[in-house]
Coordinates of N, CA and C in Angstrom, one line a residue:
M23 N 65.7 -11.1 79.8 CA 66.5 -10.8 81.2 C 65.9 -12.1 82.0
Q24 N 64.7 -12.3 81.7 CA 63.9 -13.4 82.5 C 64.8 -14.6 82.4
N25 N 64.9 -15.1 80.9 CA 65.7 -16.3 80.7 C 67.0 -16.7 81.3
F26 N 67.9 -15.5 81.4 CA 69.4 -15.3 82.1 C 69.1 -15.5 83.5
I27 N 68.2 -14.9 84.3 CA 67.9 -15.0 85.4 C 67.7 -16.5 86.2
L28 N 66.6 -17.3 85.0 CA 66.3 -18.3 85.3 C 67.4 -19.3 85.3
H29 N 68.0 -19.3 84.1 CA 69.3 -20.1 83.8 C 70.1 -19.9 84.8
W30 N 70.6 -18.7 85.2 CA 71.7 -18.6 86.4 C 71.3 -19.3 87.7
G31 N 69.8 -19.3 87.7 CA 69.5 -19.8 89.0 C 69.7 -21.4 88.9
E32 N 69.1 -21.7 87.8 CA 69.1 -23.3 87.7 C 70.9 -23.7 88.0
M33 N 71.7 -22.9 87.3 CA 73.0 -23.3 87.4 C 73.6 -22.9 89.1
G34 N 73.2 -22.2 89.7 CA 73.5 -21.8 91.1 C 73.4 -23.3 91.8
S35 N 72.5 -24.1 91.5 CA 72.5 -25.4 92.2 C 73.7 -26.3 92.1
K36 N 74.2 -26.3 90.7 CA 75.3 -27.1 90.1 C 76.5 -26.4 90.7
W37 N 76.5 -25.2 91.0 CA 77.7 -24.5 91.4 C 77.8 -24.6 93.0
G38 N 76.7 -25.2 93.5 CA 76.6 -25.3 95.0 C 76.0 -24.1 95.9
V39 N 75.3 -23.3 95.0 CA 74.8 -22.1 95.4 C 73.0 -22.2 95.3
N40 N 72.3 -21.7 96.2 CA 70.9 -22.0 96.2 C 70.2 -21.2 94.9
R41 N 69.3 -21.8 94.6 CA 68.5 -20.9 93.5 C 68.3 -19.6 93.6
S42 N 67.7 -19.2 94.5 CA 67.4 -17.9 94.9 C 68.3 -17.1 94.9
V43 N 69.6 -17.4 95.8 CA 70.7 -16.6 95.7 C 71.5 -16.4 94.2
A44 N 71.5 -17.3 93.5 CA 71.8 -17.2 92.1 C 70.9 -16.3 91.3
Q45 N 69.8 -16.3 91.6 CA 68.8 -15.4 90.7 C 69.1 -14.0 91.2
I46 N 69.3 -13.9 92.7 CA 69.6 -12.4 93.0 C 71.1 -12.0 92.6
H47 N 72.0 -12.8 92.4 CA 73.2 -12.3 91.9 C 72.9 -12.2 90.4
A48 N 72.2 -12.9 89.7 CA 71.9 -12.7 88.1 C 71.5 -11.4 87.9
L49 N 70.3 -11.0 88.7 CA 69.4 -9.8 88.6 C 70.6 -8.7 88.8
L50 N 71.4 -8.7 89.8 CA 72.1 -7.5 90.2 C 73.2 -7.6 88.9
H51 N 73.8 -8.7 88.4 CA 74.8 -8.6 87.5 C 74.2 -8.0 86.2
I52 N 73.0 -8.1 85.9 CA 72.6 -7.7 84.6 C 72.0 -6.2 84.8
S53 N 71.6 -6.0 86.2 CA 71.1 -4.5 86.3 C 72.0 -3.3 85.9
P54 N 71.6 -2.5 85.3 CA 72.3 -1.4 85.1 C 72.7 -0.4 86.3
D55 N 71.7 -0.5 87.2 CA 71.6 0.4 88.4 C 71.7 -0.5 89.7
A56 N 72.2 0.0 90.9 CA 72.2 -0.7 92.0 C 70.8 -0.7 92.5
L57 N 70.6 -1.7 93.0 CA 69.1 -2.2 93.5 C 68.7 -2.2 95.1
T58 N 67.7 -1.8 95.4 CA 67.3 -2.2 96.8 C 66.9 -3.4 97.1
A59 N 66.8 -3.8 98.3 CA 66.4 -5.3 98.9 C 64.9 -5.5 98.1
E60 N 64.1 -4.2 98.4 CA 62.7 -4.2 98.0 C 62.8 -4.5 96.6
E61 N 63.4 -3.9 95.9 CA 63.4 -3.9 94.3 C 63.7 -5.4 93.9
I62 N 64.5 -6.0 94.4 CA 65.0 -7.0 94.2 C 63.9 -8.2 94.5
C63 N 63.2 -8.1 95.8 CA 61.8 -8.9 96.3 C 60.9 -8.9 95.0
D64 N 60.6 -7.6 94.6 CA 59.3 -7.5 93.7 C 59.7 -8.0 92.5
T65 N 61.1 -7.8 91.7 CA 61.6 -8.1 90.6 C 61.4 -9.9 90.3
L66 N 61.9 -10.4 91.6 CA 62.3 -11.9 91.5 C 61.0 -12.6 92.1
N67 N 60.2 -11.8 92.9 CA 59.2 -12.5 93.5 C 59.5 -13.2 94.9
L68 N 60.4 -12.9 95.6 CA 61.1 -13.6 96.5 C 60.7 -12.9 98.0
A69 N 60.8 -13.6 99.2 CA 60.3 -13.2 100.3 C 61.5 -12.3 100.8
R70 N 61.2 -11.3 101.6 CA 62.3 -10.3 101.9 C 63.6 -10.9 102.8
S71 N 62.9 -12.0 103.7 CA 63.9 -12.7 104.3 C 64.8 -13.4 103.5
N72 N 64.3 -14.2 102.5 CA 65.2 -14.9 101.5 C 66.0 -13.8 100.8
V73 N 65.5 -12.5 100.4 CA 66.4 -11.8 99.6 C 67.7 -11.4 100.7
S74 N 67.4 -11.0 101.9 CA 68.3 -10.7 102.9 C 69.2 -11.7 103.2
N75 N 69.1 -12.7 103.4 CA 69.9 -14.0 103.5 C 70.8 -14.3 102.2
G76 N 70.3 -14.1 101.3 CA 70.8 -14.2 99.9 C 72.0 -13.1 99.6
L77 N 71.5 -12.0 100.1 CA 72.4 -10.8 100.0 C 73.6 -11.0 100.9
K78 N 73.3 -11.2 102.0 CA 74.2 -11.5 103.1 C 75.3 -12.5 102.6
E79 N 74.8 -13.7 101.9 CA 75.7 -14.8 101.3 C 76.7 -14.3 100.3
L80 N 75.9 -13.3 99.4 CA 76.7 -13.0 98.1 C 77.7 -11.9 98.7
Q81 N 77.4 -11.4 99.6 CA 78.4 -10.1 100.2 C 79.7 -10.9 100.9
S82 N 79.1 -12.1 101.6 CA 80.3 -12.7 102.4 C 81.4 -13.4 101.0
Q83 N 80.8 -13.4 100.2 CA 81.6 -14.2 99.1 C 82.5 -13.1 98.3
G84 N 82.1 -12.0 98.5 CA 82.7 -10.7 97.9 C 82.0 -10.6 96.4
L85 N 81.0 -11.0 96.0 CA 80.2 -11.1 94.9 C 79.2 -9.7 94.7
V86 N 78.7 -9.3 95.8 CA 77.9 -8.1 95.7 C 78.4 -6.9 96.9
K87 N 78.4 -5.9 96.6 CA 78.8 -4.5 97.4 C 77.4 -3.9 97.7
S88 N 77.4 -3.2 99.0 CA 76.0 -2.3 99.1 C 76.7 -1.0 99.2
S89 N 75.8 -0.1 98.7 CA 76.2 1.5 98.9 C 74.9 2.2 99.4
R90 N 75.0 3.4 99.8 CA 74.1 4.3 100.2 C 74.0 5.6 99.1
Q91 N 72.7 5.9 98.9 CA 72.3 7.0 98.0 C 71.8 8.0 98.9
L92 N 72.3 9.2 98.5 CA 71.9 10.6 99.1 C 70.5 10.7 99.4
G93 N 69.9 10.6 100.3 CA 68.5 11.1 100.8 C 67.6 9.9 100.8
D94 N 68.5 8.6 100.8 CA 67.7 7.3 101.0 C 68.6 6.6 102.1
R95 N 67.5 6.1 103.0 CA 68.3 5.3 104.2 C 68.4 3.7 103.7
R96 N 67.8 3.3 102.7 CA 68.2 1.9 102.3 C 69.3 1.7 101.6
D97 N 69.9 0.5 101.9 CA 71.1 0.0 101.3 C 70.6 -0.2 99.8
H98 N 71.9 -0.1 98.9 CA 71.5 -0.2 97.4 C 72.8 -1.4 97.3
F99 N 72.2 -2.5 96.5 CA 73.3 -3.7 96.1 C 73.5 -3.6 94.4
T100 N 74.9 -3.8 94.5 CA 75.3 -4.0 92.9 C 76.4 -5.3 92.9
S101 N 76.2 -6.1 91.9 CA 77.4 -7.2 91.8 C 78.6 -6.8 91.1
I102 N 79.8 -7.2 91.2 CA 81.0 -6.7 90.7 C 81.0 -6.6 89.2
R103 N 80.9 -5.5 88.7 CA 80.7 -5.0 87.3 C 81.7 -5.9 86.2
D104 N 83.2 -5.6 86.5 CA 84.1 -6.2 86.0 C 84.0 -7.6 85.9
M105 N 83.8 -8.1 84.6 CA 83.6 -9.8 84.6 C 84.8 -10.4 84.8
F106 N 85.7 -10.0 84.6 CA 87.2 -10.6 85.2 C 87.3 -10.6 86.6
D107 N 87.0 -9.4 87.3 CA 86.9 -9.4 88.7 C 86.0 -10.4 89.1
L108 N 84.8 -10.4 88.6 CA 83.7 -11.3 89.0 C 84.2 -12.8 89.0
V109 N 84.7 -13.3 88.1 CA 85.2 -14.6 87.6 C 86.2 -15.0 88.9
D110 N 87.0 -13.7 88.9 CA 88.4 -14.2 90.2 C 87.6 -14.3 91.5
A111 N 86.6 -13.5 91.8 CA 86.2 -13.4 93.2 C 85.3 -15.0 93.3
V112 N 84.7 -15.2 92.3 CA 83.9 -16.7 92.1 C 85.2 -17.9 92.7
I113 N 86.1 -17.6 92.0 CA 87.2 -18.6 91.9 C 87.8 -18.7 93.3
A114 N 88.3 -17.4 93.9 CA 88.6 -17.3 95.2 C 87.8 -17.7 96.1
A115 N 86.3 -17.4 96.5 CA 85.6 -17.9 97.1 C 85.4 -19.3 97.0
R116 N 85.1 -20.1 96.0 CA 85.0 -21.4 95.9 C 86.3 -22.0 96.3
R117 N 87.5 -21.6 96.2 CA 88.9 -21.9 96.7 C 88.7 -22.1 98.3
E118 N 88.6 -20.8 99.0 CA 88.2 -20.8 100.4 C 87.2 -21.7 100.9
R119 N 86.1 -22.0 100.1 CA 84.9 -22.7 100.6 C 85.2 -24.0 100.6
E120 N 85.9 -24.6 99.6 CA 85.8 -25.9 99.2 C 87.4 -26.4 99.1
F121 N 88.2 -25.9 98.4 CA 89.3 -26.8 98.3 C 90.3 -26.4 99.3
A122 N 90.6 -25.3 100.0 CA 91.4 -24.9 101.1 C 91.1 -25.9 102.3
P123 N 89.7 -26.0 102.6 CA 89.3 -26.9 103.8 C 90.0 -28.4 103.4
T124 N 89.5 -28.8 102.2 CA 89.9 -30.2 102.0 C 91.5 -30.3 102.1
L125 N 92.2 -29.5 101.5 CA 93.7 -29.4 101.4 C 94.2 -29.6 103.2
R126 N 93.6 -28.6 104.0 CA 93.6 -28.8 105.2 C 93.4 -30.0 106.1
A127 N 92.2 -30.7 105.8 CA 91.9 -32.0 106.3 C 93.0 -33.0 105.8
L128 N 93.3 -32.9 104.3 CA 94.1 -34.2 103.9 C 95.6 -34.0 104.8
E129 N 95.9 -32.8 105.0 CA 97.2 -32.8 105.8 C 97.1 -33.3 107.1
E130 N 96.0 -33.1 107.8 CA 95.6 -33.3 109.1 C 95.5 -35.1 109.0
V131 N 94.9 -35.7 107.9 CA 94.5 -37.0 107.8 C 96.2 -37.8 107.7
M132 N 97.0 -37.0 106.9 CA 98.2 -37.5 106.6 C 99.0 -37.5 107.9
A133 N 99.0 -36.6 108.9 CA 99.8 -36.6 110.1 C 99.3 -37.6 110.8
E134 N 98.0 -37.8 110.8 CA 97.4 -38.9 111.8 C 98.1 -40.2 111.2
A135 N 97.8 -40.4 109.9 CA 98.3 -41.9 109.1 C 99.9 -42.2 109.4
E136 N 100.4 -41.1 109.6 CA 101.9 -41.2 110.1 C 102.1 -42.0 111.5
E137 N 101.1 -41.4 112.4 CA 101.1 -42.0 113.6 C 100.3 -43.4 114.0
D138 N 99.6 -43.8 113.1 CA 98.6 -44.8 113.2 C 99.3 -45.9 112.4
N139 N 98.3 -47.2 112.3 CA 99.0 -48.2 111.4 C 98.1 -48.1 110.0
T140 N 98.2 -47.1 109.7 CA 97.4 -46.9 108.2 C 98.4 -47.6 107.3
P141 N 97.6 -48.7 106.5 CA 98.6 -49.4 105.5 C 99.4 -48.5 104.4
K142 N 100.5 -48.7 104.3 CA 101.1 -47.8 103.3 C 100.7 -47.5 102.0
V143 N 100.1 -48.5 101.5 CA 99.1 -48.1 100.0 C 98.2 -47.1 100.3
I144 N 97.5 -47.0 101.2 CA 96.4 -46.2 101.6 C 97.2 -44.7 101.6
K145 N 98.3 -44.7 102.6 CA 99.4 -43.6 102.8 C 99.8 -42.9 101.7
A146 N 100.1 -43.9 100.7 CA 100.7 -43.4 99.6 C 99.6 -42.8 98.7
R147 N 98.5 -43.3 98.7 CA 97.6 -42.6 97.7 C 96.9 -41.3 98.4
M148 N 96.9 -41.2 99.6 CA 96.4 -40.1 100.2 C 97.4 -39.0 99.9
G149 N 98.8 -39.6 100.3 CA 100.0 -38.8 100.0 C 99.9 -38.0 98.8
E150 N 99.7 -38.7 97.5 CA 99.7 -38.4 96.1 C 98.3 -37.4 95.9
T151 N 97.1 -37.8 96.5 CA 96.1 -36.8 96.5 C 96.4 -35.3 96.9
L152 N 97.3 -35.5 98.4 CA 97.7 -34.0 98.9 C 98.7 -33.4 98.1
R153 N 99.6 -34.0 97.5 CA 100.6 -33.6 96.7 C 100.2 -32.7 95.5
V154 N 99.3 -33.6 94.7 CA 98.8 -33.0 93.6 C 97.7 -31.7 93.7
M155 N 97.0 -32.1 94.8 CA 95.9 -30.9 95.1 C 96.7 -29.6 95.7
Q156 N 98.0 -29.7 96.3 CA 98.8 -28.6 96.8 C 99.6 -28.2 95.6
M157 N 99.9 -29.0 94.7 CA 100.8 -28.4 93.6 C 99.6 -27.5 92.7
F158 N 98.3 -27.9 92.6 CA 97.3 -27.0 91.8 C 96.9 -25.7 92.7
D159 N 97.2 -25.9 94.1 CA 96.7 -24.6 94.8 C 98.0 -23.8 94.9
D160 N 99.1 -24.4 94.8 CA 100.5 -23.5 94.9 C 100.2 -22.9 93.5
W161 N 100.1 -23.4 92.4 CA 100.0 -22.7 91.2 C 99.0 -21.6 91.2
Y162 N 97.8 -21.9 91.7 CA 96.8 -20.9 91.7 C 97.1 -19.6 92.6
M163 N 97.7 -19.9 93.4 CA 98.2 -18.7 94.6 C 99.2 -17.9 93.7
D164 N 100.1 -18.6 93.2 CA 101.3 -17.9 92.2 C 100.5 -17.0 91.3
F165 N 99.7 -17.8 90.5 CA 99.2 -16.9 89.4 C 98.2 -16.1 89.8
S166 N 97.4 -16.0 90.9 CA 96.7 -15.3 91.2 C 97.3 -13.9 91.6
R167 N 98.6 -14.0 92.1 CA 99.0 -12.8 92.6 C 99.9 -11.9 91.3
L168 N 99.9 -12.6 90.1 CA 100.5 -11.6 89.1 C 99.3 -10.5 88.8
P169 N 99.9 -9.6 87.9 CA 99.1 -8.5 87.4 C 97.8 -9.0 86.4
R170 N 96.7 -8.3 86.4 CA 95.9 -8.9 85.3 C 96.4 -8.9 84.0
A171 N 97.3 -7.8 83.6 CA 97.8 -8.0 82.2 C 98.4 -9.3 82.0
V172 N 99.0 -9.9 82.8 CA 99.7 -11.1 82.7 C 98.7 -12.3 82.4
H173 N 97.7 -12.1 83.3 CA 96.4 -13.2 83.4 C 95.7 -13.1 81.8
L174 N 95.6 -11.8 81.4 CA 94.9 -11.7 80.2 C 95.9 -12.3 79.0
A175 N 97.3 -12.0 79.3 CA 98.2 -12.6 78.4 C 97.9 -14.0 77.9
V176 N 98.2 -14.7 79.3 CA 98.1 -16.2 79.2 C 96.8 -16.8 78.8
L177 N 96.0 -15.9 78.9 CA 94.3 -16.5 78.5 C 94.4 -16.2 77.0
K178 N 94.8 -15.2 76.7 CA 94.5 -15.0 75.1 C 95.4 -16.0 74.5
M179 N 96.5 -16.2 75.1 CA 97.4 -17.3 74.1 C 97.0 -18.6 74.1
G180 N 96.2 -19.0 75.1 CA 95.3 -20.4 75.2 C 96.3 -21.6 74.8
S181 N 95.6 -22.1 73.5 CA 96.4 -23.2 73.0 C 97.6 -22.9 72.5
K182 N 98.1 -21.7 72.1 CA 99.3 -21.4 71.5 C 100.1 -21.8 72.5
L183 N 100.3 -21.5 73.8 CA 101.0 -21.8 75.0 C 101.4 -23.0 75.0
V184 N 100.6 -23.9 74.7 CA 100.8 -25.7 74.9 C 101.9 -25.6 74.0
R185 N 102.0 -25.1 72.7 CA 103.2 -25.5 71.8 C 104.5 -25.5 72.4
F186 N 104.7 -24.5 73.5 CA 106.1 -24.2 74.1 C 106.5 -25.1 75.3
L187 N 105.3 -26.0 75.4 CA 105.7 -26.8 77.0 C 106.2 -28.1 76.5
P188 N 106.7 -28.8 77.4 CA 107.3 -30.3 77.0 C 105.7 -31.0 76.8
G189 N 105.9 -31.8 75.6 CA 104.8 -32.7 75.3 C 103.7 -32.0 74.6
G190 N 104.0 -30.8 74.5 CA 102.7 -30.1 73.8 C 102.7 -30.5 72.5
K191 N 101.7 -30.0 71.6 CA 101.5 -29.9 70.0 C 102.3 -29.1 69.6
S192 N 102.5 -29.5 68.1 CA 103.5 -28.5 67.3 C 102.4 -28.2 66.2
D193 N 101.3 -27.9 66.2 CA 100.3 -27.5 65.0 C 101.0 -26.2 64.6

């Protein structure tokens, strides 16, 4: 358990999440039961304020949910249990936090470039960047609306799918 939590914490900084937040998520992810903030503090040896802020961040990303238990006034926290839903939530949160704002900024920059004297070569490069990023975003949004069964079928097909695409291998 300890190595999993430590590794998840280390990876958190590479994923753009602070180490404590990633460790809180790791603990909740592997815990069989919902935990209170106090239990998280005690287990991870983190300050209560650090845990509270981490839980708020995880909740805002849709990765952690709180619940109440009969006879207990404290909130109890749990991570998304279904691994497919968890990965989906992480991807959606990162899209909203990183990819979508970049698309909006590129759209604004392109609009400005059309009105000022930005050199054509630079406009072309920015335009290509926007088009490719928009294409990936459109694909993601279309794919994300499909039912889970379709997602799983495509993922399970993996490299077999490539054979049917133009330029794909015929192994």
